[in-house]
mmCIF file of C-alpha atoms in Angstrom:
data_model
loop_
_atom_site.group_PDB
_atom_site.id
_atom_site.type_symbol
_atom_site.label_atom_id
_atom_site.label_comp_id
_atom_site.label_asym_id
_atom_site.label_seq_id
_atom_site.Cartn_x
_atom_site.Cartn_y
_atom_site.Cartn_z
ATOM 1 C CA MET A 253 -5.869 -42.941 56.498
ATOM 2 C CA TRP A 254 -5.650 -43.027 52.705
ATOM 3 C CA LYS A 255 -2.109 -41.661 52.754
ATOM 4 C CA ALA A 256 -1.176 -44.415 55.203
ATOM 5 C CA LEU A 257 -2.803 -47.094 53.020
ATOM 6 C CA CYS A 258 -1.106 -45.719 49.901
ATOM 7 C CA ILE A 259 2.345 -45.645 51.431
ATOM 8 C CA ALA A 260 1.861 -49.108 52.981
ATOM 9 C CA ALA A 261 0.940 -50.614 49.594
ATOM 10 C CA SER A 262 3.744 -48.736 47.844
ATOM 11 C CA THR A 263 6.279 -49.860 50.461
ATOM 12 C CA SER A 264 5.138 -53.474 50.090
ATOM 13 C CA VAL A 265 5.965 -53.273 46.384
ATOM 14 C CA SER A 266 9.419 -51.818 47.063
ATOM 15 C CA PHE A 267 10.108 -54.552 49.624
ATOM 16 C CA THR A 268 8.862 -57.553 47.623
ATOM 17 C CA GLN A 269 10.465 -56.467 44.350
ATOM 18 C CA GLY A 270 13.853 -56.106 46.075
ATOM 19 C CA PHE A 271 13.500 -59.235 48.218
ATOM 20 C CA GLY A 272 14.061 -61.853 45.507
ATOM 21 C CA PRO A 273 16.751 -60.627 43.068
ATOM 22 C CA LEU A 274 19.534 -60.320 45.674
ATOM 23 C CA ALA A 275 18.594 -63.326 47.816
ATOM 24 C CA LEU A 276 20.649 -65.776 45.749
ATOM 25 C CA ALA A 277 24.116 -65.369 47.318
ATOM 26 C CA PRO A 278 23.841 -68.018 50.073
ATOM 27 C CA MET A 279 22.188 -70.433 47.610
ATOM 28 C CA PHE A 280 25.037 -70.332 45.057
ATOM 29 C CA PRO A 281 26.479 -73.744 46.134
ATOM 30 C CA TYR A 282 23.106 -75.410 45.516
ATOM 31 C CA TYR A 283 22.742 -73.815 42.076
ATOM 32 C CA ILE A 284 26.262 -74.915 41.161
ATOM 33 C CA GLN A 285 25.342 -78.476 42.106
ATOM 34 C CA ASP A 286 21.791 -78.625 40.664
ATOM 35 C CA PHE A 287 22.569 -76.842 37.379
ATOM 36 C CA ASN A 288 26.063 -78.355 36.974
ATOM 37 C CA SER A 289 27.584 -74.874 36.736
ATOM 38 C CA THR A 290 30.513 -72.869 38.070
ATOM 39 C CA LEU A 291 30.536 -70.005 40.579
ATOM 40 C CA PRO A 292 31.020 -67.301 37.878
ATOM 41 C CA ASP A 293 28.039 -68.782 36.014
ATOM 42 C CA VAL A 294 25.639 -68.644 38.969
ATOM 43 C CA VAL A 295 26.855 -65.190 40.016
ATOM 44 C CA LYS A 296 25.471 -64.041 36.663
ATOM 45 C CA PHE A 297 21.974 -64.878 37.947
ATOM 46 C CA THR A 298 22.188 -61.870 40.234
ATOM 47 C CA GLY A 299 24.274 -59.668 37.935
ATOM 48 C CA VAL A 300 21.983 -60.033 34.921
ATOM 49 C CA ALA A 301 18.832 -59.468 37.018
ATOM 50 C CA ILE A 302 20.236 -56.258 38.526
ATOM 51 C CA LEU A 303 21.477 -54.986 35.149
ATOM 52 C CA VAL A 304 18.075 -55.532 33.523
ATOM 53 C CA LEU A 305 16.344 -54.094 36.603
ATOM 54 C CA GLY A 306 18.215 -50.803 36.307
ATOM 55 C CA PHE A 307 17.582 -50.276 32.610
ATOM 56 C CA SER A 308 13.926 -51.379 32.860
ATOM 57 C CA ASN A 309 13.210 -48.021 34.482
ATOM 58 C CA PHE A 310 13.564 -46.392 31.071
ATOM 59 C CA ILE A 311 10.247 -48.196 30.449
ATOM 60 C CA TRP A 312 8.541 -47.945 33.841
ATOM 61 C CA VAL A 313 9.231 -44.307 34.711
ATOM 62 C CA PRO A 314 7.833 -42.828 31.445
ATOM 63 C CA LEU A 315 4.794 -45.096 31.787
ATOM 64 C CA SER A 316 4.197 -43.940 35.377
ATOM 65 C CA THR A 317 4.435 -40.297 34.305
ATOM 66 C CA SER A 318 2.111 -40.811 31.334
ATOM 67 C CA PHE A 319 -0.500 -43.209 32.706
ATOM 68 C CA GLY A 320 -0.036 -43.165 36.483
ATOM 69 C CA ARG A 321 1.670 -45.080 39.293
ATOM 70 C CA ARG A 322 -1.147 -47.605 39.758
ATOM 71 C CA PRO A 323 -0.851 -49.441 36.393
ATOM 72 C CA VAL A 324 2.946 -49.616 36.736
ATOM 73 C CA TYR A 325 2.662 -51.184 40.185
ATOM 74 C CA ILE A 326 0.020 -53.693 39.084
ATOM 75 C CA PHE A 327 1.717 -54.851 35.885
ATOM 76 C CA SER A 328 5.218 -54.938 37.370
ATOM 77 C CA GLN A 329 3.980 -57.074 40.276
ATOM 78 C CA LEU A 330 2.259 -59.445 37.838
ATOM 79 C CA ILE A 331 5.586 -59.855 36.009
ATOM 80 C CA CYS A 332 7.433 -60.461 39.298
ATOM 81 C CA PHE A 333 4.755 -62.967 40.347
ATOM 82 C CA GLY A 334 5.197 -64.954 37.126
ATOM 83 C CA SER A 335 8.997 -64.806 37.294
ATOM 84 C CA SER A 336 8.980 -66.081 40.896
ATOM 85 C CA ILE A 337 6.880 -69.117 39.926
ATOM 86 C CA TRP A 338 9.247 -69.679 36.984
ATOM 87 C CA ARG A 339 12.271 -69.573 39.327
ATOM 88 C CA ALA A 340 10.673 -72.116 41.668
ATOM 89 C CA ARG A 341 9.981 -74.533 38.806
ATOM 90 C CA ALA A 342 13.156 -74.033 36.730
ATOM 91 C CA ASN A 343 15.084 -77.258 36.035
ATOM 92 C CA SER A 344 18.002 -75.955 33.975
ATOM 93 C CA TYR A 345 20.536 -73.141 34.012
ATOM 94 C CA SER A 346 19.086 -71.425 30.938
ATOM 95 C CA SER A 347 15.531 -71.653 32.307
ATOM 96 C CA PHE A 348 16.526 -70.105 35.634
ATOM 97 C CA MET A 349 18.445 -67.365 33.794
ATOM 98 C CA GLY A 350 15.318 -66.570 31.778
ATOM 99 C CA ALA A 351 13.383 -66.188 35.032
ATOM 100 C CA CYS A 352 16.113 -63.853 36.332
ATOM 101 C CA VAL A 353 15.814 -61.634 33.248
ATOM 102 C CA LEU A 354 12.010 -61.483 33.599
ATOM 103 C CA ASN A 355 12.372 -60.719 37.314
ATOM 104 C CA GLY A 356 14.747 -57.870 36.478
ATOM 105 C CA ILE A 357 12.223 -56.348 34.075
ATOM 106 C CA GLY A 358 9.426 -56.544 36.638
ATOM 107 C CA ALA A 359 11.392 -55.299 39.666
ATOM 108 C CA GLY A 360 12.467 -51.930 38.223
ATOM 109 C CA PRO A 361 9.717 -49.832 39.901
ATOM 110 C CA ALA A 362 11.144 -50.708 43.329
ATOM 111 C CA GLU A 363 13.978 -48.274 42.637
ATOM 112 C CA THR A 364 12.040 -45.353 41.205
ATOM 113 C CA ILE A 365 8.276 -45.163 41.746
ATOM 114 C CA GLN A 366 7.882 -44.826 45.531
ATOM 115 C CA PRO A 367 9.871 -41.528 45.718
ATOM 116 C CA ALA A 368 7.429 -40.180 43.107
ATOM 117 C CA VAL A 369 4.476 -41.397 45.197
ATOM 118 C CA ILE A 370 5.979 -39.681 48.259
ATOM 119 C CA ALA A 371 6.291 -36.439 46.278
ATOM 120 C CA ASP A 372 2.645 -36.867 45.176
ATOM 121 C CA ILE A 373 1.120 -37.102 48.644
ATOM 122 C CA PHE A 374 3.507 -35.608 51.234
ATOM 123 C CA PHE A 375 4.669 -32.045 51.852
ATOM 124 C CA LEU A 376 8.257 -31.031 51.137
ATOM 125 C CA HIS A 377 9.346 -30.722 54.768
ATOM 126 C CA ASP A 378 8.196 -34.311 55.517
ATOM 127 C CA ARG A 379 9.776 -36.036 52.540
ATOM 128 C CA GLY A 380 13.142 -36.689 54.199
ATOM 129 C CA PHE A 381 11.435 -38.975 56.719
ATOM 130 C CA TRP A 382 9.282 -40.797 54.147
ATOM 131 C CA ASN A 383 12.136 -41.254 51.679
ATOM 132 C CA THR A 384 14.176 -42.682 54.536
ATOM 133 C CA LEU A 385 11.322 -45.098 55.305
ATOM 134 C CA TYR A 386 11.276 -46.138 51.649
ATOM 135 C CA TRP A 387 15.045 -46.668 51.569
ATOM 136 C CA VAL A 388 14.928 -48.637 54.848
ATOM 137 C CA PHE A 389 12.386 -51.084 53.433
ATOM 138 C CA TYR A 390 13.914 -51.314 49.960
ATOM 139 C CA MET A 391 17.536 -51.733 51.056
ATOM 140 C CA GLY A 392 16.300 -53.810 54.008
ATOM 141 C CA SER A 393 14.658 -56.242 51.590
ATOM 142 C CA LEU A 394 17.975 -56.717 49.791
ATOM 143 C CA MET A 395 19.610 -57.581 53.122
ATOM 144 C CA VAL A 396 16.815 -59.680 54.641
ATOM 145 C CA GLY A 397 16.481 -61.772 51.452
ATOM 146 C CA PRO A 398 19.857 -63.565 51.827
ATOM 147 C CA ILE A 399 19.257 -64.131 55.570
ATOM 148 C CA ILE A 400 15.998 -65.984 54.888
ATOM 149 C CA SER A 401 17.153 -67.728 51.690
ATOM 150 C CA GLY A 402 20.278 -69.126 53.382
ATOM 151 C CA ALA A 403 18.298 -70.727 56.205
ATOM 152 C CA MET A 404 15.466 -71.965 53.943
ATOM 153 C CA SER A 405 17.795 -73.467 51.337
ATOM 154 C CA LEU A 406 19.653 -75.393 54.063
ATOM 155 C CA HIS A 407 16.554 -76.769 55.796
ATOM 156 C CA VAL A 408 13.736 -76.994 53.211
ATOM 157 C CA GLY A 409 15.435 -76.460 49.827
ATOM 158 C CA TRP A 410 15.937 -73.424 47.608
ATOM 159 C CA ARG A 411 12.715 -73.964 45.630
ATOM 160 C CA ASN A 412 10.618 -73.391 48.736
ATOM 161 C CA PHE A 413 12.229 -69.995 49.146
ATOM 162 C CA TRP A 414 10.878 -68.967 45.728
ATOM 163 C CA TRP A 415 7.394 -70.236 46.600
ATOM 164 C CA PHE A 416 7.588 -68.099 49.749
ATOM 165 C CA ASN A 417 8.667 -65.146 47.582
ATOM 166 C CA THR A 418 5.695 -65.807 45.277
ATOM 167 C CA ALA A 419 3.303 -65.598 48.250
ATOM 168 C CA LEU A 420 4.799 -62.272 49.385
ATOM 169 C CA ILE A 421 4.367 -60.782 45.902
ATOM 170 C CA ALA A 422 0.754 -62.001 45.754
ATOM 171 C CA VAL A 423 -0.051 -60.270 49.068
ATOM 172 C CA SER A 424 1.580 -57.057 47.834
ATOM 173 C CA LEU A 425 -0.370 -57.188 44.561
ATOM 174 C CA ILE A 426 -3.653 -57.494 46.481
ATOM 175 C CA MET A 427 -2.627 -54.523 48.646
ATOM 176 C CA VAL A 428 -1.980 -52.399 45.552
ATOM 177 C CA ILE A 429 -5.294 -53.308 43.914
ATOM 178 C CA PHE A 430 -7.411 -52.468 46.987
ATOM 179 C CA MET A 431 -5.290 -49.930 48.921
ATOM 180 C CA PHE A 432 -3.517 -47.848 46.295
ATOM 181 C CA PRO A 433 -5.670 -45.307 44.406
ATOM 182 C CA GLU A 434 -3.847 -43.293 41.760
ATOM 183 C CA THR A 435 -1.692 -40.574 43.369
ATOM 184 C CA LYS A 436 -0.495 -38.788 40.229
ATOM 185 C CA TRP A 437 -2.600 -35.756 39.372
ATOM 186 C CA HIS A 438 -1.912 -33.257 36.615
ATOM 187 C CA ARG A 439 -2.145 -29.730 37.973
ATOM 188 C CA LEU A 440 -2.790 -27.209 35.181
ATOM 189 C CA HIS A 441 0.152 -24.911 34.458
ATOM 190 C CA PRO A 442 -0.734 -21.175 34.149
ATOM 191 C CA ASP A 443 0.123 -21.351 30.419
ATOM 192 C CA GLU A 444 -2.373 -24.195 30.006
ATOM 193 C CA ILE A 445 -5.065 -22.225 31.836
ATOM 194 C CA ILE A 446 -4.495 -19.206 29.561
ATOM 195 C CA LYS A 447 -4.601 -21.373 26.439
ATOM 196 C CA GLN A 448 -7.793 -23.046 27.638
ATOM 197 C CA ILE A 449 -9.449 -19.697 28.329
ATOM 198 C CA LYS A 450 -8.459 -18.336 24.908
ATOM 199 C CA THR A 451 -9.995 -21.318 23.144
ATOM 200 C CA GLU A 452 -13.179 -21.269 25.248
ATOM 201 C CA LYS A 453 -13.706 -17.473 25.295
ATOM 202 C CA VAL A 454 -15.511 -17.393 21.954
ATOM 203 C CA SER A 455 -17.594 -20.287 20.653
ATOM 204 C CA PRO A 456 -17.871 -21.219 16.933
ATOM 205 C CA THR A 457 -21.278 -19.495 16.812
ATOM 206 C CA GLY A 458 -19.746 -16.233 17.950
ATOM 207 C CA SER A 459 -21.473 -16.160 21.332
ATOM 208 C CA THR A 460 -19.353 -15.415 24.352
ATOM 209 C CA GLU A 461 -18.736 -18.410 26.638
ATOM 210 C CA LYS A 462 -18.600 -18.179 30.405
ATOM 211 C CA VAL A 463 -15.111 -17.291 31.593
ATOM 212 C CA PRO A 464 -13.894 -18.312 35.088
ATOM 213 C CA VAL A 465 -14.272 -15.604 37.703
ATOM 214 C CA GLY A 466 -11.143 -13.528 38.132
ATOM 215 C CA LEU A 467 -9.989 -14.076 34.534
ATOM 216 C CA GLN A 468 -12.591 -12.047 32.623
ATOM 217 C CA ASP A 469 -10.169 -9.149 32.209
ATOM 218 C CA ALA A 470 -8.825 -9.235 28.636
ATOM 219 C CA ASP A 471 -5.486 -7.832 29.826
ATOM 220 C CA LYS A 472 -4.918 -11.060 31.753
ATOM 221 C CA LEU A 473 -5.114 -13.173 28.607
ATOM 222 C CA GLY A 474 -1.975 -11.838 26.986
ATOM 223 C CA GLY A 475 0.151 -14.866 27.850
ATOM 224 C CA GLU A 476 1.864 -13.704 31.032
ATOM 225 C CA VAL A 477 1.030 -14.568 34.625
ATOM 226 C CA ALA A 478 2.358 -12.110 37.190
ATOM 227 C CA GLN A 479 3.567 -13.252 40.599
ATOM 228 C CA VAL A 480 2.173 -11.118 43.397
ATOM 229 C CA PRO A 481 3.914 -10.966 46.810
ATOM 230 C CA THR A 482 1.607 -12.471 49.415
ATOM 231 C CA HIS A 483 3.501 -11.821 52.660
ATOM 232 C CA GLY A 484 1.027 -9.126 53.731
ATOM 233 C CA THR A 485 -2.116 -10.852 52.485
ATOM 234 C CA MET A 486 -1.544 -14.491 53.495
ATOM 235 C CA PRO A 487 -4.125 -15.829 55.956
ATOM 236 C CA ASP A 488 -3.238 -17.612 59.177
ATOM 237 C CA LEU A 489 -1.853 -21.031 58.166
ATOM 238 C CA SER A 490 -1.760 -22.676 61.592
ATOM 239 C CA ALA A 491 -3.401 -26.117 61.759
ATOM 240 C CA GLN A 492 -6.407 -24.910 63.772
ATOM 241 C CA ALA A 493 -7.087 -21.845 61.611
ATOM 242 C CA THR A 494 -6.780 -23.873 58.401
ATOM 243 C CA ALA A 495 -9.113 -26.564 59.721
ATOM 244 C CA GLU A 496 -11.704 -23.926 60.634
ATOM 245 C CA ARG A 497 -11.665 -22.563 57.062
ATOM 246 C CA ASP A 498 -11.851 -26.047 55.520
ATOM 247 C CA PRO A 499 -14.065 -28.488 57.450
ATOM 248 C CA TYR A 500 -13.257 -31.246 54.907
ATOM 249 C CA LEU A 501 -9.496 -31.109 55.548
ATOM 250 C CA GLY A 502 -8.171 -34.604 56.215
ATOM 251 C CA LYS A 503 -11.541 -36.231 55.564
ATOM 252 C CA GLY A 504 -11.396 -36.705 51.806
ATOM 253 C CA THR A 505 -11.550 -40.043 49.992
ATOM 254 C CA PRO A 506 -10.254 -41.122 46.556
ATOM 255 C CA SER A 507 -12.531 -40.528 43.595
ATOM 256 C CA LYS A 508 -13.753 -43.376 41.401
ATOM 257 C CA ALA A 509 -11.415 -42.192 38.652
ATOM 258 C CA GLN A 510 -8.429 -42.914 40.889
ATOM 259 C CA TRP A 511 -9.304 -46.627 40.904
ATOM 260 C CA ARG A 512 -9.078 -46.956 37.120
ATOM 261 C CA LEU A 513 -6.478 -49.292 35.678
ATOM 262 C CA TYR A 514 -4.742 -46.272 34.134
ATOM 263 C CA GLN A 515 -5.201 -42.515 33.803
ATOM 264 C CA PRO A 516 -5.908 -41.127 30.314
ATOM 265 C CA ASN A 517 -3.263 -38.824 28.845
ATOM 266 C CA ALA A 518 -3.875 -36.434 25.943
ATOM 267 C CA HIS A 519 -0.186 -36.443 24.915
ATOM 268 C CA PRO A 520 1.352 -39.765 26.031
ATOM 269 C CA PHE A 521 4.187 -39.882 23.482
ATOM 270 C CA LYS A 522 5.294 -36.345 24.298
ATOM 271 C CA THR A 523 5.394 -37.219 28.004
ATOM 272 C CA ILE A 524 7.323 -40.448 27.388
ATOM 273 C CA ILE A 525 9.941 -38.767 25.169
ATOM 274 C CA LEU A 526 10.372 -35.987 27.731
ATOM 275 C CA ASP A 527 10.917 -38.541 30.506
ATOM 276 C CA LEU A 528 13.518 -40.374 28.420
ATOM 277 C CA TRP A 529 15.400 -37.131 27.736
ATOM 278 C CA ILE A 530 15.356 -35.462 31.178
ATOM 279 C CA PRO A 531 17.693 -37.957 32.977
ATOM 280 C CA TRP A 532 20.429 -37.351 30.410
ATOM 281 C CA LYS A 533 19.893 -33.599 30.647
ATOM 282 C CA LEU A 534 20.166 -33.693 34.452
ATOM 283 C CA PHE A 535 23.548 -35.407 34.273
ATOM 284 C CA ALA A 536 24.935 -32.157 32.880
ATOM 285 C CA PHE A 537 24.662 -30.741 36.421
ATOM 286 C CA PRO A 538 27.689 -31.611 38.600
ATOM 287 C CA ILE A 539 25.544 -31.767 41.744
ATOM 288 C CA VAL A 540 23.235 -34.369 40.206
ATOM 289 C CA GLU A 541 26.258 -36.260 38.891
ATOM 290 C CA PHE A 542 27.831 -36.321 42.363
ATOM 291 C CA ALA A 543 24.657 -37.430 44.164
ATOM 292 C CA ALA A 544 24.049 -40.150 41.562
ATOM 293 C CA PHE A 545 27.654 -41.336 41.884
ATOM 294 C CA VAL A 546 27.480 -41.648 45.680
ATOM 295 C CA THR A 547 24.123 -43.448 45.535
ATOM 296 C CA SER A 548 25.275 -45.870 42.832
ATOM 297 C CA TRP A 549 28.577 -46.405 44.645
ATOM 298 C CA SER A 550 26.815 -47.370 47.879
ATOM 299 C CA CYS A 551 24.494 -49.753 46.011
ATOM 300 C CA SER A 552 27.407 -51.235 44.048
ATOM 301 C CA SER A 553 29.386 -51.739 47.270
ATOM 302 C CA PHE A 554 26.478 -53.626 48.781
ATOM 303 C CA LEU A 555 26.028 -55.665 45.589
ATOM 304 C CA THR A 556 29.731 -56.595 45.691
ATOM 305 C CA LEU A 557 29.383 -57.799 49.300
ATOM 306 C CA ASN A 558 26.331 -59.807 48.282
ATOM 307 C CA LEU A 559 28.058 -61.498 45.337
ATOM 308 C CA THR A 560 31.313 -62.296 47.150
ATOM 309 C CA GLN A 561 29.905 -63.732 50.401
ATOM 310 C CA SER A 562 29.755 -67.354 49.280
ATOM 311 C CA GLN A 563 33.000 -67.053 47.329
ATOM 312 C CA ALA A 564 34.863 -65.738 50.388
ATOM 313 C CA PHE A 565 33.324 -67.639 53.290
ATOM 314 C CA ALA A 566 32.278 -71.027 51.849
ATOM 315 C CA ALA A 567 35.914 -71.697 50.928
ATOM 316 C CA PRO A 568 38.848 -72.379 53.310
ATOM 317 C CA PRO A 569 39.823 -71.206 55.877
ATOM 318 C CA TYR A 570 36.207 -70.374 56.831
ATOM 319 C CA ASN A 571 34.189 -73.293 55.331
ATOM 320 C CA LEU A 572 30.836 -71.843 56.412
ATOM 321 C CA ASN A 573 27.430 -73.245 55.380
ATOM 322 C CA PRO A 574 24.729 -71.246 53.484
ATOM 323 C CA GLN A 575 22.801 -70.436 56.664
ATOM 324 C CA ASP A 576 25.857 -68.936 58.389
ATOM 325 C CA ILE A 577 26.740 -66.942 55.262
ATOM 326 C CA GLY A 578 23.159 -65.696 55.041
ATOM 327 C CA PHE A 579 23.223 -64.607 58.680
ATOM 328 C CA MET A 580 26.229 -62.380 57.922
ATOM 329 C CA ASN A 581 23.763 -60.049 56.231
ATOM 330 C CA PHE A 582 22.505 -59.122 59.701
ATOM 331 C CA ALA A 583 25.630 -56.940 59.958
ATOM 332 C CA ILE A 584 24.714 -55.128 56.719
ATOM 333 C CA LEU A 585 21.119 -54.773 57.916
ATOM 334 C CA ILE A 586 22.120 -53.335 61.307
ATOM 335 C CA GLY A 587 24.550 -50.907 59.676
ATOM 336 C CA ALA A 588 21.878 -49.834 57.206
ATOM 337 C CA MET A 589 19.327 -49.298 59.974
ATOM 338 C CA ILE A 590 21.792 -47.097 61.885
ATOM 339 C CA GLY A 591 22.617 -45.115 58.744
ATOM 340 C CA LEU A 592 19.060 -44.798 57.498
ATOM 341 C CA GLY A 593 17.703 -44.038 60.964
ATOM 342 C CA THR A 594 20.027 -41.055 61.282
ATOM 343 C CA ALA A 595 20.407 -39.876 57.674
ATOM 344 C CA GLY A 596 16.836 -38.662 57.122
ATOM 345 C CA PRO A 597 16.485 -36.517 60.257
ATOM 346 C CA PHE A 598 20.095 -35.316 59.930
ATOM 347 C CA SER A 599 19.497 -34.337 56.289
ATOM 348 C CA ASP A 600 16.249 -32.539 57.226
ATOM 349 C CA TRP A 601 18.056 -30.653 60.028
ATOM 350 C CA ILE A 602 20.986 -29.639 57.796
ATOM 351 C CA SER A 603 18.706 -28.403 54.996
ATOM 352 C CA ALA A 604 16.328 -26.612 57.420
ATOM 353 C CA ARG A 605 19.302 -24.825 59.033
ATOM 354 C CA ALA A 606 20.618 -23.797 55.617
ATOM 355 C CA THR A 607 17.116 -22.637 54.605
ATOM 356 C CA ARG A 608 16.913 -20.298 57.602
ATOM 357 C CA LYS A 609 20.309 -18.814 56.710
ATOM 358 C CA ASN A 610 19.107 -18.367 53.119
ATOM 359 C CA GLY A 611 16.110 -16.229 54.055
ATOM 360 C CA GLY A 612 13.597 -19.057 53.986
ATOM 361 C CA ILE A 613 14.419 -20.242 50.440
ATOM 362 C CA ARG A 614 15.271 -23.954 50.216
ATOM 363 C CA GLU A 615 17.630 -25.320 47.552
ATOM 364 C CA PRO A 616 18.054 -29.041 46.745
ATOM 365 C CA GLU A 617 21.846 -28.753 47.203
ATOM 366 C CA MET A 618 21.349 -27.971 50.890
ATOM 367 C CA ARG A 619 21.016 -31.682 51.645
ATOM 368 C CA LEU A 620 24.425 -32.574 50.201
ATOM 369 C CA PRO A 621 26.643 -31.715 53.234
ATOM 370 C CA ALA A 622 24.729 -34.337 55.227
ATOM 371 C CA MET A 623 26.306 -37.011 52.995
ATOM 372 C CA ILE A 624 29.896 -36.299 54.113
ATOM 373 C CA PRO A 625 30.109 -38.484 57.262
ATOM 374 C CA TYR A 626 28.319 -41.364 55.544
ATOM 375 C CA VAL A 627 30.647 -41.331 52.541
ATOM 376 C CA LEU A 628 33.676 -41.471 54.878
ATOM 377 C CA ILE A 629 32.204 -44.417 56.813
ATOM 378 C CA MET A 630 31.446 -46.200 53.534
ATOM 379 C CA MET A 631 35.065 -45.748 52.416
ATOM 380 C CA LEU A 632 36.247 -47.316 55.674
ATOM 381 C CA GLY A 633 33.967 -50.294 55.064
ATOM 382 C CA ASN A 634 35.345 -50.728 51.545
ATOM 383 C CA PHE A 635 38.932 -50.830 52.829
ATOM 384 C CA VAL A 636 38.209 -53.277 55.680
ATOM 385 C CA VAL A 637 36.410 -55.752 53.398
ATOM 386 C CA ALA A 638 39.016 -55.506 50.625
ATOM 387 C CA PHE A 639 42.013 -56.066 52.907
ATOM 388 C CA GLY A 640 40.108 -58.611 54.999
ATOM 389 C CA TYR A 641 39.301 -60.771 51.968
ATOM 390 C CA GLU A 642 42.838 -60.552 50.643
ATOM 391 C CA GLN A 643 44.660 -61.168 53.953
ATOM 392 C CA LYS A 644 42.147 -63.757 55.257
ATOM 393 C CA TRP A 645 41.348 -61.765 58.398
ATOM 394 C CA PRO A 646 39.030 -63.323 61.021
ATOM 395 C CA TRP A 647 35.500 -63.352 59.633
ATOM 396 C CA ALA A 648 34.239 -61.283 62.587
ATOM 397 C CA ALA A 649 36.448 -58.331 61.665
ATOM 398 C CA ILE A 650 35.341 -58.385 58.032
ATOM 399 C CA VAL A 651 31.642 -58.797 58.825
ATOM 400 C CA VAL A 652 31.168 -56.796 62.040
ATOM 401 C CA ILE A 653 33.284 -53.806 60.953
ATOM 402 C CA GLY A 654 33.425 -53.969 57.146
ATOM 403 C CA PHE A 655 29.900 -55.143 56.347
ATOM 404 C CA THR A 656 28.359 -52.829 58.956
ATOM 405 C CA CYS A 657 30.213 -49.742 57.650
#
């Protein structure tokens, strides 16, 4: 139950933080009129928010590693809540741009924290499904936002869309406060255990302190921890046998400490500096570089579709209204649901098959071959949209084929 509540609250944050920043595309004509601006000027509303959103994770991720996921979710949602009210009340171009920048700062955790929460509470073999669920809701929010904003801006005005967005964020914030106990837990490394035992073995008075059972042997305090093969000694790990050994399995509840505003950290600055350094270090690996490129390419392709919708279809020969342009995002949403609905299970199957061939040892790279068909489909979509825009193809061809791919 608590895992379900945690993931529900976490998913609500991912959805609401992605819902607003990319919902502007169908509303561009209204912003041009109300703020006396040009199309390139109002496109910057989205571009600046997304740029700030990406780089804000150099703040949020180290904080989540140092002090926990819960404070990051709470404070980021408070920032998004304030920025949404600011957007609804903005009366000038510069004021609305300021709200966009603040929204970008607050919405960063939507892109990074939920995968960490999934790793905190779910086993390795289940994470493909849960990461797919996360991506469905996060990318889905980016696609549903323009659909709703286009219809609302046409019928009740663009300001009401931002009040609706404010209400969604408020509900998500309440869910986090009451449904999301801290999921990050620091498991002691063997080196830390050894260091702790060495410092506690002898007290300042010279009397011997109690040493944990199994570690009294002085030979085990030399600084090395040996790995012992357990194939012959492992107990039965079937669900029934495990439940019989542990009657509390599946019945636990969060401790009071997990409801704190933040988790204390003995070395916060060390943790933050390490988190700032590791991403750059990982880019030295070609596999990480490739996976990051494909992910960023897919997101950039979607962002390009989002920013060019009004530019392409509000002008001749299409002359479509904001609601019709917003509804075109249904094609992106359907394509994403097909892709996301198949990618997780397909990736799990590919990696499980490769694991069996590798003697039961799983490597992260085993998921990469599952990307091949999706990259090819994405390339097709890029070509159809590019040529369709340039040659003024029928809108159905561009949207149904290009947007969906």
